[in-house]
Amino acid sequence: MKQVDKIALQDWEKFKEDIARSTPVDKTMTHAEREKHRIYLEAHPIEWIKFFCAPYVKSEFAGFHKRAIRRIIANDEWFEVLSWSRELAKSTITMCIILYLVLTGHKHNIILTSNSKDNAIRLLAPYRAMLEANGRIIAYYGAQMTPGSWTEDEFLTKGGAAFRALGAGQSPRGSRNEAIRPDVLLVDDFDTDEDCKNPDIIQKRWEWWEKALYPTRSISTPTLIIFCGNIIAKDCCVVRAGAMADHWDIVNIRDKEGNSTWPEKNSEEFIDRTLSKISTKAAQGEYFNNPIAAGEVFESITYGKVPSLKKFKFLVAYGDPSPGESKAKKGKSFKAVMLMGKLDGKLYVIKSRLAKSLNAEFIDWYVQLLEYVGGVVPVYCYMENNKLQDPFFQQVFRPLVAKVRKERGIQLYIRPDERKKTDKATRIEANLEPMNREGNMILNEAERDNPHMKELEDQFRLFTLTLRYPADGPDAVEGGNRILDEIMRKVETPLTRSRSEISRRNKRRL
């Protein structure tokens, strides 16, 4: 035996030992007591899973786990897609459900497929280890290992259930278990990032699923189909499966309110730390089922040196208040205030304030920007204020601004921008993308490392017409740019010439 095989065997034995150690059996129970306990557990699937899958159940289940367990077990004929974020245990919960269905006699022939045969074998290994070494399963359901029919890619339990690992593209023929066709089709980790770059590979893989694997099921026997996978591309097999599933369960690491979807396991502190070490693009793809192609609209962002403020005729501080009063990092909407100026046809974003913040902090951003300018040049302060926002502007922001003027002795007056705006995404693309493409939208090089400016850059890079990531920063830049142009038209002195001068210059004029 090769050294690598010896190490693999040692790891496998240790894996089984850990499972055996985690599933102790109460040897004082009589056979009758154990049978009574088994019947009770089978009637309560979540408790069954906690008891028999103890090696994998380290934290209390979240609500979405419990709903999925009940939903899948309640339907013999069912197509479920689980697009749960990383760290939400989609493969583990699926395994526990399948073990329940197999050991209680509901399902008998399981095919597990993945992007490759090796990966399918890796995903099937915990099933085999649990059936082989789990002390509680052995005590309640008997030994499951069948000598001679127990390999890493295919095995048959003593209860008559067959398991088989298949890689995408392999022939699934011959997957009958005696007269029983596959009644469980598990598709896990089917898509890969590399494969999703090639539409032909995705199409070929999907055709294999539709034409080769799916038809192995029986038309007359209820079949359970589960796809486990995140949305890693706009077009991938998981997305196609989700479109036709009976239920597509999409759960991110945080919910719409920005809270951990599994707080029993994933604390806010550790989510923050984990996400802080990767790019926004990566975080959206891996933890929020939101694959974004960076630079889809704004291919590149230009940084440059901002001219002396004295060279600008005036500046604009434009704010987008966004709904909500939250300072949590995990929320959805950002408040934004952008300090901008225009010179020689170029738009300069001089300072960015872009974050989840309280209303008072939002108003304080205007003060910070005015203090930064220090009266060197006039600053027009504006705030987005449509009809829906106006009550909030009048009742909340006006009193806050008045309070700041009184307490800090600063001349802060914010004008409402009451323009009736068109669709946010198309407006940003139409008005800013051409300017950016020509190198005429410039972010302040001196602010490149400022978290607020970094967030603005991220929002531009991750901008799509479907607004799959917040675009409050670009929206504020677009609003400020329009205000700059409007004021510029008012303050610029029109060029005038006398009629006689025009006549002299035009040789064709009579």
mmCIF file of N, CA and C in Angstrom, residues 232-280:
data_model
loop_
_atom_site.group_PDB
_atom_site.id
_atom_site.type_symbol
_atom_site.label_atom_id
_atom_site.label_comp_id
_atom_site.label_asym_id
_atom_site.label_seq_id
_atom_site.Cartn_x
_atom_site.Cartn_y
_atom_site.Cartn_z
ATOM 1 N N ILE A 232 -23.997 31.048 -8.245
ATOM 2 C CA ILE A 232 -22.649 31.571 -8.480
ATOM 3 C C ILE A 232 -22.510 32.258 -9.837
ATOM 4 N N ALA A 233 -23.592 32.246 -10.632
ATOM 5 C CA ALA A 233 -23.574 32.926 -11.929
ATOM 6 C C ALA A 233 -25.012 33.188 -12.346
ATOM 7 N N LYS A 234 -25.181 34.136 -13.246
ATOM 8 C CA LYS A 234 -26.533 34.430 -13.726
ATOM 9 C C LYS A 234 -27.145 33.211 -14.397
ATOM 10 N N ASP A 235 -26.323 32.475 -15.119
ATOM 11 C CA ASP A 235 -26.785 31.239 -15.739
ATOM 12 C C ASP A 235 -25.925 30.096 -15.239
ATOM 13 N N CYS A 236 -26.505 29.260 -14.417
ATOM 14 C CA CYS A 236 -25.826 28.066 -13.934
ATOM 15 C C CYS A 236 -26.898 27.010 -13.707
ATOM 16 N N CYS A 237 -26.494 25.789 -13.452
ATOM 17 C CA CYS A 237 -27.461 24.701 -13.316
ATOM 18 C C CYS A 237 -28.387 24.909 -12.123
ATOM 19 N N VAL A 238 -27.866 25.485 -11.050
ATOM 20 C CA VAL A 238 -28.706 25.749 -9.874
ATOM 21 C C VAL A 238 -29.823 26.726 -10.224
ATOM 22 N N VAL A 239 -29.513 27.761 -10.984
ATOM 23 C CA VAL A 239 -30.529 28.733 -11.387
ATOM 24 C C VAL A 239 -31.572 28.069 -12.276
ATOM 25 N N ARG A 240 -31.125 27.235 -13.196
ATOM 26 C CA ARG A 240 -32.069 26.535 -14.067
ATOM 27 C C ARG A 240 -32.954 25.585 -13.270
ATOM 28 N N ALA A 241 -32.347 24.885 -12.313
ATOM 29 C CA ALA A 241 -33.119 23.970 -11.472
ATOM 30 C C ALA A 241 -34.111 24.743 -10.610
ATOM 31 N N GLY A 242 -33.663 25.871 -10.062
ATOM 32 C CA GLY A 242 -34.538 26.670 -9.212
ATOM 33 C C GLY A 242 -35.778 27.145 -9.937
ATOM 34 N N ALA A 243 -35.633 27.427 -11.226
ATOM 35 C CA ALA A 243 -36.761 27.929 -12.010
ATOM 36 C C ALA A 243 -37.871 26.896 -12.149
ATOM 37 N N MET A 244 -37.546 25.607 -12.029
ATOM 38 C CA MET A 244 -38.571 24.573 -12.209
ATOM 39 C C MET A 244 -38.857 23.781 -10.936
ATOM 40 N N ALA A 245 -38.176 24.110 -9.851
ATOM 41 C CA ALA A 245 -38.348 23.360 -8.606
ATOM 42 C C ALA A 245 -39.708 23.635 -7.969
ATOM 43 N N ASP A 246 -40.144 22.689 -7.132
ATOM 44 C CA ASP A 246 -41.351 22.925 -6.339
ATOM 45 C C ASP A 246 -41.089 24.002 -5.295
ATOM 46 N N HIS A 247 -39.852 24.044 -4.823
ATOM 47 C CA HIS A 247 -39.480 25.090 -3.859
ATOM 48 C C HIS A 247 -37.996 25.405 -4.019
ATOM 49 N N TRP A 248 -37.698 26.693 -4.155
ATOM 50 C CA TRP A 248 -36.311 27.157 -4.238
ATOM 51 C C TRP A 248 -36.043 27.965 -2.982
ATOM 52 N N ASP A 249 -35.254 27.423 -2.093
ATOM 53 C CA ASP A 249 -34.997 28.052 -0.803
ATOM 54 C C ASP A 249 -33.683 28.824 -0.867
ATOM 55 N N ILE A 250 -33.772 30.140 -0.931
ATOM 56 C CA ILE A 250 -32.586 30.994 -1.003
ATOM 57 C C ILE A 250 -32.388 31.663 0.356
ATOM 58 N N VAL A 251 -31.302 31.327 1.026
ATOM 59 C CA VAL A 251 -31.015 31.887 2.347
ATOM 60 C C VAL A 251 -29.576 32.395 2.357
ATOM 61 N N ASN A 252 -29.403 33.665 2.684
ATOM 62 C CA ASN A 252 -28.073 34.266 2.725
ATOM 63 C C ASN A 252 -27.517 34.255 4.145
ATOM 64 N N ILE A 253 -26.269 34.626 4.284
ATOM 65 C CA ILE A 253 -25.648 34.634 5.615
ATOM 66 C C ILE A 253 -26.345 35.649 6.518
ATOM 67 N N ARG A 254 -26.929 36.688 5.889
ATOM 68 C CA ARG A 254 -27.725 37.669 6.617
ATOM 69 C C ARG A 254 -29.049 37.876 5.897
ATOM 70 N N ASP A 255 -30.088 38.216 6.668
ATOM 71 C CA ASP A 255 -31.401 38.415 6.072
ATOM 72 C C ASP A 255 -31.547 39.842 5.542
ATOM 73 N N LYS A 256 -32.749 40.187 5.092
ATOM 74 C CA LYS A 256 -32.981 41.500 4.494
ATOM 75 C C LYS A 256 -32.793 42.638 5.489
ATOM 76 N N GLU A 257 -32.970 42.324 6.764
ATOM 77 C CA GLU A 257 -32.764 43.340 7.801
ATOM 78 C C GLU A 257 -31.306 43.419 8.233
ATOM 79 N N GLY A 258 -30.472 42.555 7.654
ATOM 80 C CA GLY A 258 -29.051 42.591 7.976
ATOM 81 C C GLY A 258 -28.658 41.772 9.178
ATOM 82 N N ASN A 259 -29.533 40.859 9.614
ATOM 83 C CA ASN A 259 -29.227 40.026 10.779
ATOM 84 C C ASN A 259 -28.788 38.629 10.357
ATOM 85 N N SER A 260 -27.965 38.009 11.167
ATOM 86 C CA SER A 260 -27.512 36.644 10.905
ATOM 87 C C SER A 260 -28.713 35.721 10.780
ATOM 88 N N THR A 261 -28.758 34.935 9.714
ATOM 89 C CA THR A 261 -29.874 34.007 9.527
ATOM 90 C C THR A 261 -29.734 32.761 10.393
ATOM 91 N N TRP A 262 -28.539 32.551 10.943
ATOM 92 C CA TRP A 262 -28.324 31.434 11.865
ATOM 93 C C TRP A 262 -27.519 31.944 13.057
ATOM 94 N N PRO A 263 -28.131 32.794 13.883
ATOM 95 C CA PRO A 263 -27.392 33.408 14.994
ATOM 96 C C PRO A 263 -26.913 32.397 16.022
ATOM 97 N N GLU A 264 -27.575 31.232 16.082
ATOM 98 C CA GLU A 264 -27.144 30.203 17.023
ATOM 99 C C GLU A 264 -25.733 29.710 16.705
ATOM 100 N N LYS A 265 -25.315 29.894 15.459
ATOM 101 C CA LYS A 265 -23.977 29.448 15.038
ATOM 102 C C LYS A 265 -23.092 30.614 14.601
ATOM 103 N N ASN A 266 -23.626 31.477 13.769
ATOM 104 C CA ASN A 266 -22.828 32.544 13.158
ATOM 105 C C ASN A 266 -23.128 33.889 13.819
ATOM 106 N N SER A 267 -22.245 34.334 14.690
ATOM 107 C CA SER A 267 -22.447 35.609 15.383
ATOM 108 C C SER A 267 -22.176 36.774 14.436
ATOM 109 N N GLU A 268 -22.757 37.924 14.763
ATOM 110 C CA GLU A 268 -22.547 39.120 13.950
ATOM 111 C C GLU A 268 -21.065 39.487 13.902
ATOM 112 N N GLU A 269 -20.402 39.338 15.030
ATOM 113 C CA GLU A 269 -18.978 39.686 15.117
ATOM 114 C C GLU A 269 -18.147 38.859 14.149
ATOM 115 N N PHE A 270 -18.417 37.547 14.102
ATOM 116 C CA PHE A 270 -17.605 36.695 13.235
ATOM 117 C C PHE A 270 -17.996 36.827 11.766
ATOM 118 N N ILE A 271 -19.258 37.143 11.505
ATOM 119 C CA ILE A 271 -19.639 37.424 10.119
ATOM 120 C C ILE A 271 -18.902 38.670 9.643
ATOM 121 N N ASP A 272 -18.914 39.711 10.474
ATOM 122 C CA ASP A 272 -18.199 40.948 10.127
ATOM 123 C C ASP A 272 -16.726 40.669 9.846
ATOM 124 N N ARG A 273 -16.113 39.903 10.720
ATOM 125 C CA ARG A 273 -14.682 39.622 10.566
ATOM 126 C C ARG A 273 -14.425 38.826 9.285
ATOM 127 N N THR A 274 -15.235 37.819 9.050
ATOM 128 C CA THR A 274 -15.049 36.983 7.863
ATOM 129 C C THR A 274 -15.186 37.800 6.586
ATOM 130 N N LEU A 275 -16.235 38.610 6.513
ATOM 131 C CA LEU A 275 -16.477 39.383 5.299
ATOM 132 C C LEU A 275 -15.456 40.501 5.114
ATOM 133 N N SER A 276 -14.861 40.958 6.206
ATOM 134 C CA SER A 276 -13.890 42.058 6.110
ATOM 135 C C SER A 276 -12.598 41.636 5.424
ATOM 136 N N LYS A 277 -12.370 40.334 5.313
ATOM 137 C CA LYS A 277 -11.111 39.840 4.746
ATOM 138 C C LYS A 277 -11.205 39.521 3.255
ATOM 139 N N ILE A 278 -12.379 39.726 2.656
ATOM 140 C CA ILE A 278 -12.529 39.475 1.221
ATOM 141 C C ILE A 278 -13.193 40.682 0.570
ATOM 142 N N SER A 279 -13.137 40.734 -0.744
ATOM 143 C CA SER A 279 -13.724 41.857 -1.467
ATOM 144 C C SER A 279 -15.246 41.807 -1.381
ATOM 145 N N THR A 280 -15.863 42.948 -1.630
ATOM 146 C CA THR A 280 -17.325 43.010 -1.642
ATOM 147 C C THR A 280 -17.884 42.078 -2.703
#
